[in-house]
Each structure stands twice: as structure tokens, then as C-alpha cells.
Amino acid sequence: MEVSKRFFGLEDANYNIVKLARIMSILMPLFSLTVMISTTFFMIFVAEAVGQGNYIQGLGVVGTLVVVQMVVQTLLDYPTGAIGDWLGQRFIIASAFVTYAISYFMVASVTSTTPLLYLVLIYALQGFANSQQSGALGAWFDNNYRVAVPSDFDRTQYGVFQARLGMIFQIVATLSLIPGGILAGIFGRTWVFQLQGILCIVISVVAFKVIRDLPEVQEEKRGETRPTIGEYTSLLKGGVSYLFREPWVKYVITGSMLAGSTVMVWGNLILFPLYFSYLFTDIAVASYRTLLFVPGVVTGERSGVWSKRFEPKKWIPRFRILQSGGFLFFIIFAAIMFFFPPPTSLVPSIELVIPFTSITFIQFPMESMIPVILIAITFTLTMFSSSCADILTQREMLDVIPNKIRNSMYSLQPTLMMLFAIPQIGIFGWLIPSIGFPLTLVIVGIVNILGVGIIKKGLDQPKPAERVAITQLQDDGMGIEATIDE
């Protein structure tokens, strides 16, 4: 147990919270492994199917499908988060991964003749699954941590734990990329999708078994009656009203979600077409992504310690500008693609094969070496800022959001992010074939910097507890003045 305490940075935690940390450190990587093994080629697979083999021509339809997924998630994310607060997170997480399993089994049957409505159903199921699991695992751990470790008053130990957890997540994500590409090369992409469906069923069963609240939290809940349907509705309203009632929460969350929406545009529409335009094959993209994740593992772990040195109010906006998926990041990528356009055809590649086999596990086109090196440098230099910005923001949020509406608030955030991202993805999906990637990246960067400006405005506001104290002092002062006047 002492080893686990030191590793997770939870010096003041008791046995129960360390046990939950271990569960988190198993479930999060398992989630990562299941999802990440096909991310290299999932979007390209669908884009090629609808584009009759040309993924660039399929981007418009894929953008529309992603919008369908996000609309479904937007409509259901907050309600399912409130259901998680109502029923318990284990039910909602188990249900989410059953839904994921169905969608992966369905996508395994997609071909160039698949009806569009079938693809719409797949993406709608993905959106429904996302809406159920988003924020649920984090809300479960935060609710228990807040009750079980009151001595971590400044939440620095919590920040270290989040960084170590992120490191484990990154390691598993990194190790899953090349095997995913190799499996797709040997057995085919559809076989990998079927494997994901099976893994999702396993996760659903495991999550339902192991996700349990600590005795202290169970006791707290026993003191409360389970919400009725009417009270469930009030949970929905409570999160929204809290967001708009508290200026600090309103601006910080809204700004973070606007800035984060550009990362969704990047990940859902730009990232993989950009990779494939330079690297051409599944194994080349998987190899490259693996190399990019390696420095992220180091910076992710170290950021939990280094973030203790930074004051959140001053540094959150700065890190958001400098982070991966931030304003500077998008401008640099626009410059790379403008000055080093992708090769127009297959070119000679550097290949490494697994000894005594013909299986390629690393592959890079020679003509793409300069831009892919510049891209790698950009990712490496901006990853630290991403980790620090996330940790500092989460530290601030931990004590700002009440436990009763925590799951629903954590689900409300991606809902807002998707509301911002949906029109961008819908528009850029059809514009990229016309205006190209560089101009698209510049526009996305402008949207990002607007979000950072809103975050800065929010951090200048008093936190909810501080605002209440200030209001109370003002009211007391008015009462004193009235007494003197009398």
C-alpha cells in the first residue's frame, strides 16, 4: 500500500482511497486500449467507404456523420450524467460499453455499398455511448476523494494523482497503436472492430463489478433519500442554473469548452487525414503516433509535480494558448502544411520489419521526413502545457462544483463543447476539400484564442464561495451603516 501511495502521490490517503486509485489505474488504461487500437484508421475506413476509396472526398459525409454523433451526445450527455448522479456511476458506465460493443460490431460490416442510414445509426450509437460514459468515472472517483481525503486542502496530491493516472493512460494508449496497425494489416480492419466489440463487453462486466462507493460516501447517500423523477429533473435544472448563476463557473467552463471544441474539430476532422496525407498507410500512421506519444508519457507524469509551482489564475490561460490543440499549435501546423505540402503520390519509404517475418512495424515515406519531424517537435513542445492546463483547471474545479450535481456538471461540459464543435465540423468538413488544411487551421486557431479570452475573464471573477463571502460582508456592512444612520 505504501508503494501505491508514493506512486500515486496520495501521502494522506487511507487504504480505501488508494484501492479506488488502483481501480482507476486499471479501468482507465482498459478504456484506452479498447478505444485506441482502431483510432488510427476508424475515420479513414468510413471516409474511404463513402468516398469510394478516396478519403478526402469522403470528408464531407464523415463530417456530417460526426455531427450526427455529436448531436445525439449533446442531447443525451447531460441527462445521462444526471442519471449517473441518480442511479450510480457503475450502471451508466456498464450500459455505455454495451452500446459501444454494438456500434463496433456494426461498423465491422461497413462497405462502399453500405446505406447512409446504416452509418448514421452507427454514429448515433457512438454518440449515445459517449453520452453515458463521459465524466462518469471521474465523477465517481472525485466524489469519493473529496469525502475521504479532506486533508488535501489545496488539492496538490490530487493533481499528482491525476498526472500519474494520465501517464498510465498514455503508456497503454501508446502501446496499443502499433499492434492495432499490425492487426489491421494481418487480419483486416474489420477484424479489429470485432475485437473492440468483445473488449467492450468485458469492460462492461468488470466496471459493473468493481465500481463501488466508499463506506463514507455510502453513509452520506444513506442519509439522503433516492431522488424521485421530479428530483431527477431538478438535478438537470440545478447544474444548468449553477453554471449561469456563478460568474466564475460560467466563464471558465464556457471558455474552456469553446477552446476545447477546436480540439474536437482537430481530432474528428483534421488529424487523421493530415497524417495519412503524409504517411499513406495504417502502419506508418500507427508508428508515427506511437513515437509522438512517448514524450507525452514523460511530460504527463512530470506535469503533476511541476504544476505545483504555477498559480492557476495566471497560468491556465497561458498554458491554454501554448498547449497541443491551442492557438500557437494550430498556427504552426498551418505553416507546416503551407510550406511543406503533402506528397501527391506514394514515395519510397524507410521500413523496419519484425525479425524473421515480413511484418512491417515502422514505416515512414522519405519525402515526408521534414514535415513529420516538425510536427513531432511541435507536439513534444506543447504537450507539457496541455497537461499542466488540465491539472490546474481540474484542481480549481474540484471544490467549486457540489457533489450532488458533479456527474451532471461533468457531463454538461462536453455537451457545451459539442454545441460549439458541431457547426464547426459541419462547415469545415465540406470546406476542407475547397480551401485546404492551412486556412482551415488558421480559422480554428482564431476560435481557440477567443475561448482562452473567456477563460481569462472567468478567472478574474471570485469563486462561488468567495463571492458568497463578499456578498455577506457587503450585506453586513449595509446593516451596520443602517444601524448608525438610525
Tab-separated table of N, CA and C in Angstrom, residues 227-323:
chain	number	residue	atom	x	y	z
A	227	PRO	N	-33.441	10.260	-5.147
A	227	PRO	CA	-34.272	11.254	-5.815
A	227	PRO	C	-35.435	10.619	-6.572
A	228	THR	N	-36.579	11.297	-6.505
A	228	THR	CA	-37.710	10.907	-7.338
A	228	THR	C	-37.476	11.415	-8.756
A	229	ILE	N	-38.406	11.059	-9.656
A	229	ILE	CA	-38.283	11.552	-11.028
A	229	ILE	C	-38.300	13.079	-11.038
A	230	GLY	N	-39.138	13.654	-10.177
A	230	GLY	CA	-39.183	15.112	-10.104
A	230	GLY	C	-37.863	15.687	-9.619
A	231	GLU	N	-37.241	15.007	-8.648
A	231	GLU	CA	-35.949	15.473	-8.149
A	231	GLU	C	-34.847	15.238	-9.175
A	232	TYR	N	-34.994	14.176	-9.966
A	232	TYR	CA	-34.047	13.961	-11.071
A	232	TYR	C	-34.101	15.145	-12.028
A	233	THR	N	-35.327	15.613	-12.309
A	233	THR	CA	-35.472	16.782	-13.186
A	233	THR	C	-34.813	17.999	-12.563
A	234	SER	N	-34.925	18.106	-11.228
A	234	SER	CA	-34.301	19.249	-10.560
A	234	SER	C	-32.783	19.179	-10.644
A	235	LEU	N	-32.215	17.941	-10.678
A	235	LEU	CA	-30.770	17.806	-10.876
A	235	LEU	C	-30.364	18.359	-12.236
A	236	LEU	N	-31.195	18.085	-13.244
A	236	LEU	CA	-30.919	18.623	-14.570
A	236	LEU	C	-30.900	20.147	-14.534
A	237	LYS	N	-31.939	20.712	-13.916
A	237	LYS	CA	-32.038	22.167	-13.858
A	237	LYS	C	-30.955	22.755	-12.964
A	238	GLY	N	-30.601	22.011	-11.885
A	238	GLY	CA	-29.630	22.535	-10.930
A	238	GLY	C	-28.275	22.789	-11.540
A	239	GLY	N	-27.800	21.855	-12.364
A	239	GLY	CA	-26.499	22.036	-12.996
A	239	GLY	C	-26.472	23.227	-13.922
A	240	VAL	N	-27.528	23.368	-14.738
A	240	VAL	CA	-27.585	24.490	-15.685
A	240	VAL	C	-27.679	25.816	-14.939
A	241	SER	N	-28.549	25.870	-13.919
A	241	SER	CA	-28.702	27.121	-13.175
A	241	SER	C	-27.418	27.482	-12.433
A	242	TYR	N	-26.710	26.465	-11.919
A	242	TYR	CA	-25.440	26.726	-11.234
A	242	TYR	C	-24.420	27.300	-12.202
A	243	LEU	N	-24.412	26.767	-13.422
A	243	LEU	CA	-23.479	27.260	-14.435
A	243	LEU	C	-23.701	28.737	-14.714
A	244	PHE	N	-24.945	29.139	-14.879
A	244	PHE	CA	-25.220	30.524	-15.263
A	244	PHE	C	-25.346	31.457	-14.061
A	245	ARG	N	-25.512	30.880	-12.854
A	245	ARG	CA	-25.623	31.715	-11.662
A	245	ARG	C	-24.270	32.193	-11.167
A	246	GLU	N	-23.249	31.354	-11.325
A	246	GLU	CA	-21.927	31.669	-10.799
A	246	GLU	C	-21.018	32.185	-11.921
A	247	PRO	N	-20.629	33.455	-11.895
A	247	PRO	CA	-19.814	34.019	-12.987
A	247	PRO	C	-18.507	33.270	-13.211
A	248	TRP	N	-17.801	32.880	-12.123
A	248	TRP	CA	-16.532	32.157	-12.278
A	248	TRP	C	-16.755	30.864	-13.050
A	249	VAL	N	-17.766	30.100	-12.635
A	249	VAL	CA	-18.063	28.825	-13.289
A	249	VAL	C	-18.498	29.054	-14.731
A	250	LYS	N	-19.349	30.036	-14.934
A	250	LYS	CA	-19.888	30.292	-16.275
A	250	LYS	C	-18.791	30.589	-17.285
A	251	TYR	N	-17.899	31.517	-16.947
A	251	TYR	CA	-16.884	31.933	-17.919
A	251	TYR	C	-15.776	30.893	-18.078
A	252	VAL	N	-15.345	30.289	-16.964
A	252	VAL	CA	-14.260	29.306	-17.062
A	252	VAL	C	-14.712	28.079	-17.851
A	253	ILE	N	-15.904	27.571	-17.540
A	253	ILE	CA	-16.387	26.387	-18.254
A	253	ILE	C	-16.718	26.716	-19.704
A	254	THR	N	-17.413	27.824	-19.933
A	254	THR	CA	-17.776	28.188	-21.309
A	254	THR	C	-16.533	28.425	-22.160
A	255	GLY	N	-15.557	29.162	-21.618
A	255	GLY	CA	-14.324	29.411	-22.363
A	255	GLY	C	-13.539	28.142	-22.616
A	256	SER	N	-13.468	27.279	-21.595
A	256	SER	CA	-12.744	26.013	-21.756
A	256	SER	C	-13.392	25.143	-22.822
A	257	MET	N	-14.716	25.141	-22.849
A	257	MET	CA	-15.413	24.308	-23.826
A	257	MET	C	-15.316	24.886	-25.238
A	258	LEU	N	-15.290	26.214	-25.367
A	258	LEU	CA	-15.103	26.804	-26.697
A	258	LEU	C	-13.705	26.482	-27.218
A	259	ALA	N	-12.698	26.650	-26.352
A	259	ALA	CA	-11.332	26.294	-26.757
A	259	ALA	C	-11.230	24.794	-27.033
A	260	GLY	N	-11.874	23.994	-26.183
A	260	GLY	CA	-11.840	22.546	-26.375
A	260	GLY	C	-12.557	22.090	-27.631
A	261	SER	N	-13.536	22.860	-28.084
A	261	SER	CA	-14.262	22.477	-29.301
A	261	SER	C	-13.345	22.450	-30.509
A	262	THR	N	-12.318	23.292	-30.504
A	262	THR	CA	-11.375	23.281	-31.627
A	262	THR	C	-10.527	22.009	-31.616
A	263	VAL	N	-10.295	21.457	-30.423
A	263	VAL	CA	-9.587	20.179	-30.341
A	263	VAL	C	-10.464	19.065	-30.913
A	264	MET	N	-11.780	19.171	-30.715
A	264	MET	CA	-12.687	18.188	-31.303
A	264	MET	C	-12.692	18.291	-32.827
A	265	VAL	N	-12.645	19.513	-33.345
A	265	VAL	CA	-12.545	19.699	-34.795
A	265	VAL	C	-11.260	19.048	-35.301
A	266	TRP	N	-10.175	19.289	-34.582
A	266	TRP	CA	-8.874	18.713	-34.936
A	266	TRP	C	-8.930	17.182	-34.924
A	267	GLY	N	-9.425	16.600	-33.836
A	267	GLY	CA	-9.405	15.153	-33.688
A	267	GLY	C	-10.390	14.421	-34.575
A	268	ASN	N	-11.545	15.031	-34.835
A	268	ASN	CA	-12.584	14.353	-35.596
A	268	ASN	C	-12.533	14.611	-37.094
A	269	LEU	N	-11.821	15.662	-37.509
A	269	LEU	CA	-11.894	16.049	-38.917
A	269	LEU	C	-10.544	16.247	-39.588
A	270	ILE	N	-9.541	16.706	-38.833
A	270	ILE	CA	-8.281	17.120	-39.456
A	270	ILE	C	-7.148	16.135	-39.207
A	271	LEU	N	-7.033	15.632	-37.991
A	271	LEU	CA	-5.854	14.880	-37.555
A	271	LEU	C	-5.500	13.708	-38.471
A	272	PHE	N	-6.421	12.784	-38.654
A	272	PHE	CA	-6.071	11.561	-39.391
A	272	PHE	C	-5.946	11.770	-40.898
A	273	PRO	N	-6.781	12.598	-41.532
A	273	PRO	CA	-6.489	12.924	-42.939
A	273	PRO	C	-5.130	13.589	-43.113
A	274	LEU	N	-4.740	14.432	-42.130
A	274	LEU	CA	-3.421	15.068	-42.195
A	274	LEU	C	-2.318	14.011	-42.107
A	275	TYR	N	-2.433	13.102	-41.150
A	275	TYR	CA	-1.436	12.036	-41.011
A	275	TYR	C	-1.337	11.199	-42.287
A	276	PHE	N	-2.485	10.756	-42.788
A	276	PHE	CA	-2.464	9.882	-43.962
A	276	PHE	C	-1.986	10.613	-45.214
A	277	SER	N	-2.169	11.936	-45.269
A	277	SER	CA	-1.682	12.675	-46.437
A	277	SER	C	-0.161	12.676	-46.501
A	278	TYR	N	0.509	12.549	-45.344
A	278	TYR	CA	1.974	12.492	-45.314
A	278	TYR	C	2.510	11.059	-45.239
A	279	LEU	N	1.737	10.145	-44.627
A	279	LEU	CA	2.286	8.826	-44.286
A	279	LEU	C	1.640	7.656	-45.029
A	280	PHE	N	0.478	7.840	-45.597
A	280	PHE	CA	-0.159	6.920	-46.546
A	280	PHE	C	-0.754	5.641	-45.964
A	281	THR	N	-0.086	4.943	-45.053
A	281	THR	CA	-0.541	3.604	-44.647
A	281	THR	C	-0.874	3.537	-43.155
A	282	ASP	N	-1.673	2.510	-42.777
A	282	ASP	CA	-2.052	2.306	-41.371
A	282	ASP	C	-0.825	2.139	-40.487
A	283	ILE	N	0.117	1.307	-40.920
A	283	ILE	CA	1.279	1.019	-40.078
A	283	ILE	C	2.178	2.238	-39.945
A	284	ALA	N	2.292	3.054	-41.007
A	284	ALA	CA	3.111	4.266	-40.919
A	284	ALA	C	2.495	5.257	-39.942
A	285	VAL	N	1.180	5.448	-40.033
A	285	VAL	CA	0.498	6.372	-39.120
A	285	VAL	C	0.574	5.852	-37.690
A	286	ALA	N	0.344	4.557	-37.489
A	286	ALA	CA	0.415	3.977	-36.144
A	286	ALA	C	1.817	4.110	-35.560
A	287	SER	N	2.845	3.869	-36.376
A	287	SER	CA	4.232	4.003	-35.913
A	287	SER	C	4.518	5.436	-35.490
A	288	TYR	N	4.090	6.360	-36.313
A	288	TYR	CA	4.349	7.777	-36.034
A	288	TYR	C	3.622	8.231	-34.771
A	289	ARG	N	2.368	7.832	-34.645
A	289	ARG	CA	1.609	8.218	-33.453
A	289	ARG	C	2.249	7.638	-32.193
A	290	THR	N	2.783	6.430	-32.290
A	290	THR	CA	3.464	5.821	-31.144
A	290	THR	C	4.658	6.665	-30.718
A	291	LEU	N	5.462	7.093	-31.685
A	291	LEU	CA	6.621	7.932	-31.369
A	291	LEU	C	6.185	9.255	-30.752
A	292	LEU	N	5.060	9.807	-31.216
A	292	LEU	CA	4.577	11.076	-30.668
A	292	LEU	C	4.100	10.926	-29.231
A	293	PHE	N	3.560	9.771	-28.882
A	293	PHE	CA	3.031	9.566	-27.539
A	293	PHE	C	4.135	9.406	-26.493
A	294	VAL	N	5.313	8.976	-26.893
A	294	VAL	CA	6.381	8.697	-25.923
A	294	VAL	C	6.730	9.922	-25.079
A	295	PRO	N	7.042	11.090	-25.679
A	295	PRO	CA	7.314	12.257	-24.827
A	295	PRO	C	6.099	12.686	-24.023
A	296	GLY	N	4.894	12.386	-24.537
A	296	GLY	CA	3.693	12.731	-23.791
A	296	GLY	C	3.574	11.976	-22.487
A	297	VAL	N	4.081	10.746	-22.455
A	297	VAL	CA	4.075	9.957	-21.219
A	297	VAL	C	4.923	10.641	-20.154
A	298	VAL	N	6.102	11.108	-20.551
A	298	VAL	CA	7.021	11.755	-19.605
A	298	VAL	C	6.448	13.081	-19.121
A	299	THR	N	6.023	13.930	-20.057
A	299	THR	CA	5.503	15.244	-19.666
A	299	THR	C	4.215	15.107	-18.866
A	300	GLY	N	3.396	14.096	-19.200
A	300	GLY	CA	2.164	13.894	-18.453
A	300	GLY	C	2.415	13.549	-17.003
A	301	GLU	N	3.405	12.699	-16.757
A	301	GLU	CA	3.741	12.324	-15.378
A	301	GLU	C	4.370	13.486	-14.628
A	302	ARG	N	5.314	14.174	-15.242
A	302	ARG	CA	6.034	15.257	-14.590
A	302	ARG	C	5.152	16.476	-14.347
A	303	SER	N	4.149	16.669	-15.191
A	303	SER	CA	3.326	17.872	-15.074
A	303	SER	C	2.595	17.932	-13.740
A	304	GLY	N	2.262	16.768	-13.165
A	304	GLY	CA	1.603	16.779	-11.864
A	304	GLY	C	2.468	17.382	-10.783
A	305	VAL	N	3.775	17.141	-10.855
A	305	VAL	CA	4.717	17.712	-9.892
A	305	VAL	C	5.016	19.164	-10.243
A	306	TRP	N	5.313	19.416	-11.503
A	306	TRP	CA	5.675	20.772	-11.928
A	306	TRP	C	4.515	21.759	-11.781
A	307	SER	N	3.279	21.259	-11.939
A	307	SER	CA	2.129	22.166	-11.880
A	307	SER	C	1.957	22.793	-10.499
A	308	LYS	N	2.581	22.180	-9.452
A	308	LYS	CA	2.508	22.770	-8.115
A	308	LYS	C	3.139	24.159	-8.076
A	309	ARG	N	4.057	24.429	-9.011
A	309	ARG	CA	4.790	25.692	-8.998
A	309	ARG	C	4.014	26.836	-9.647
A	310	PHE	N	2.901	26.508	-10.292
A	310	PHE	CA	2.201	27.523	-11.073
A	310	PHE	C	0.888	27.917	-10.407
A	311	GLU	N	0.643	29.210	-10.389
A	311	GLU	CA	-0.590	29.747	-9.826
A	311	GLU	C	-1.679	29.656	-10.894
A	312	PRO	N	-2.791	28.950	-10.614
A	312	PRO	CA	-3.787	28.671	-11.657
A	312	PRO	C	-4.330	29.911	-12.362
A	313	LYS	N	-4.657	30.944	-11.617
A	313	LYS	CA	-5.275	32.122	-12.226
A	313	LYS	C	-4.392	32.736	-13.304
A	314	LYS	N	-3.098	32.747	-13.068
A	314	LYS	CA	-2.171	33.359	-14.022
A	314	LYS	C	-1.825	32.413	-15.166
A	315	TRP	N	-1.663	31.127	-14.851
A	315	TRP	CA	-1.056	30.221	-15.819
A	315	TRP	C	-2.030	29.395	-16.653
A	316	ILE	N	-3.266	29.224	-16.211
A	316	ILE	CA	-4.209	28.454	-17.031
A	316	ILE	C	-4.376	29.069	-18.422
A	317	PRO	N	-4.633	30.390	-18.547
A	317	PRO	CA	-4.757	30.960	-19.902
A	317	PRO	C	-3.476	30.827	-20.717
A	318	ARG	N	-2.321	31.012	-20.084
A	318	ARG	CA	-1.056	30.913	-20.814
A	318	ARG	C	-0.840	29.497	-21.348
A	319	PHE	N	-1.090	28.506	-20.476
A	319	PHE	CA	-0.919	27.123	-20.920
A	319	PHE	C	-1.923	26.753	-22.009
A	320	ARG	N	-3.143	27.300	-21.947
A	320	ARG	CA	-4.138	27.008	-22.978
A	320	ARG	C	-3.700	27.531	-24.349
A	321	ILE	N	-3.029	28.664	-24.377
A	321	ILE	CA	-2.529	29.204	-25.648
A	321	ILE	C	-1.402	28.339	-26.196
A	322	LEU	N	-0.544	27.833	-25.300
A	322	LEU	CA	0.660	27.099	-25.708
A	322	LEU	C	0.440	25.600	-25.878
A	323	GLN	N	-0.716	25.081	-25.483
A	323	GLN	CA	-0.917	23.641	-25.415
A	323	GLN	C	-1.097	23.003	-26.790
